[in-house]
Short mmCIF file of C-alpha atoms in Angstrom, two decimals:
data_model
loop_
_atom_site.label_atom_id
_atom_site.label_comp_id
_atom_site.label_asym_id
_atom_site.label_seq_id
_atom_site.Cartn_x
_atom_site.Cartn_y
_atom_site.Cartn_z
CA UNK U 1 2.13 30.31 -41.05
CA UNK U 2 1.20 27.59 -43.74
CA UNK U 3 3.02 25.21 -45.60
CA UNK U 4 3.59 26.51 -49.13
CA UNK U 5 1.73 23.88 -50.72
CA UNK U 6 -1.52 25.59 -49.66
CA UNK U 7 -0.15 29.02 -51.43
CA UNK U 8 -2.33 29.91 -54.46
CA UNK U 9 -0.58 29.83 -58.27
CA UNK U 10 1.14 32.77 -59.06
CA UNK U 11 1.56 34.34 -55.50
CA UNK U 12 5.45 35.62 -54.15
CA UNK U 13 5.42 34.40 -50.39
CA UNK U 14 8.34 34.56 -48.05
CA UNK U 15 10.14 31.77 -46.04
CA UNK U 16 9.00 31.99 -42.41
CA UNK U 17 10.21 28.13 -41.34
CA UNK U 18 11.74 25.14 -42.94
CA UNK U 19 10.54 22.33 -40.66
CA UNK U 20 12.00 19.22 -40.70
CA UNK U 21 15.54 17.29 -39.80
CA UNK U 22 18.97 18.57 -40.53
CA UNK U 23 19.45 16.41 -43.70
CA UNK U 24 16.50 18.05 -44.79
CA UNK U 25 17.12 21.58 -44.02
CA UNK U 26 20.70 21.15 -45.55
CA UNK U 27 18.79 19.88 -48.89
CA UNK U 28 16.26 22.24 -49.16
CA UNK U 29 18.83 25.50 -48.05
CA UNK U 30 21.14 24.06 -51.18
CA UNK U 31 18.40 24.78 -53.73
CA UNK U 32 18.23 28.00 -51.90
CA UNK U 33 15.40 27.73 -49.43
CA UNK U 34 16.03 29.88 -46.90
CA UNK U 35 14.18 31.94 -44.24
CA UNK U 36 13.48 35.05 -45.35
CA UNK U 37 13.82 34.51 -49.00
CA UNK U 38 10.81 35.23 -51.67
CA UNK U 39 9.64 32.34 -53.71
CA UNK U 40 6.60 32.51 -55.76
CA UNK U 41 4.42 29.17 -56.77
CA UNK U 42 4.94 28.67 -60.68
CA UNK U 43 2.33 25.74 -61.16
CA UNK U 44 1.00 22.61 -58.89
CA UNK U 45 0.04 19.51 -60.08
CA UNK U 46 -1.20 16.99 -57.34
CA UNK U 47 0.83 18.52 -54.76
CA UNK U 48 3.87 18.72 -56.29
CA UNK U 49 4.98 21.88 -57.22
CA UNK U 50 7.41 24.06 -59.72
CA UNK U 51 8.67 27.01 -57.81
CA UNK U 52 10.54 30.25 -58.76
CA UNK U 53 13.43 30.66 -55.98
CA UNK U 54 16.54 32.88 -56.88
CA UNK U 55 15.71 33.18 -60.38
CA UNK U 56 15.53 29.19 -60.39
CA UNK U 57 12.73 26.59 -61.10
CA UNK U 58 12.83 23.88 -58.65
CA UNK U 59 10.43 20.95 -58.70
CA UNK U 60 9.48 19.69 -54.99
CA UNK U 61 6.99 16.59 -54.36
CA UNK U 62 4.15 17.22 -51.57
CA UNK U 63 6.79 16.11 -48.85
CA UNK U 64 9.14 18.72 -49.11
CA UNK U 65 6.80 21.38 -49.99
CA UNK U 66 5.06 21.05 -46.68
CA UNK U 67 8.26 21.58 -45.04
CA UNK U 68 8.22 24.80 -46.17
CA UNK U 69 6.32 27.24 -44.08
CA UNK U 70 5.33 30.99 -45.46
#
């Protein structure tokens, strides 16, 4: 597993683990996510990063994108 940040442009990954507290596991699971679920990595900038989840684009800072682990 790696955080998603290290994912390359353009690649679909799937949630393995979202690391992290409850607060932030409730945050990230409300802009959908979840273990299991596809997301692919639209663009990064600096570490923060525009992803595609559930036919959404969701902006994430460095932080929260490390919680993510594919």
């Amino acid at each position: 597993m790696m955080p998603i940040s290290m994912a390359n442009t353009g690649t679909l990954v799937t949630i393995k683990k979202i690391s992290g507290n409850d607060e932030v596991r409730q945050h990230l699971a409300t802009l959908g996510f979840v273990v299991g679920e596809k997301v692919s990595v639209v663009s990064e900038n600096c570490g923060n990063m525009i992803l595609n989840v559930k036919d959404s684009r969701i902006a994430l800072d460095r932080t929260l994108a490390n919680r993510i682990l594919v």
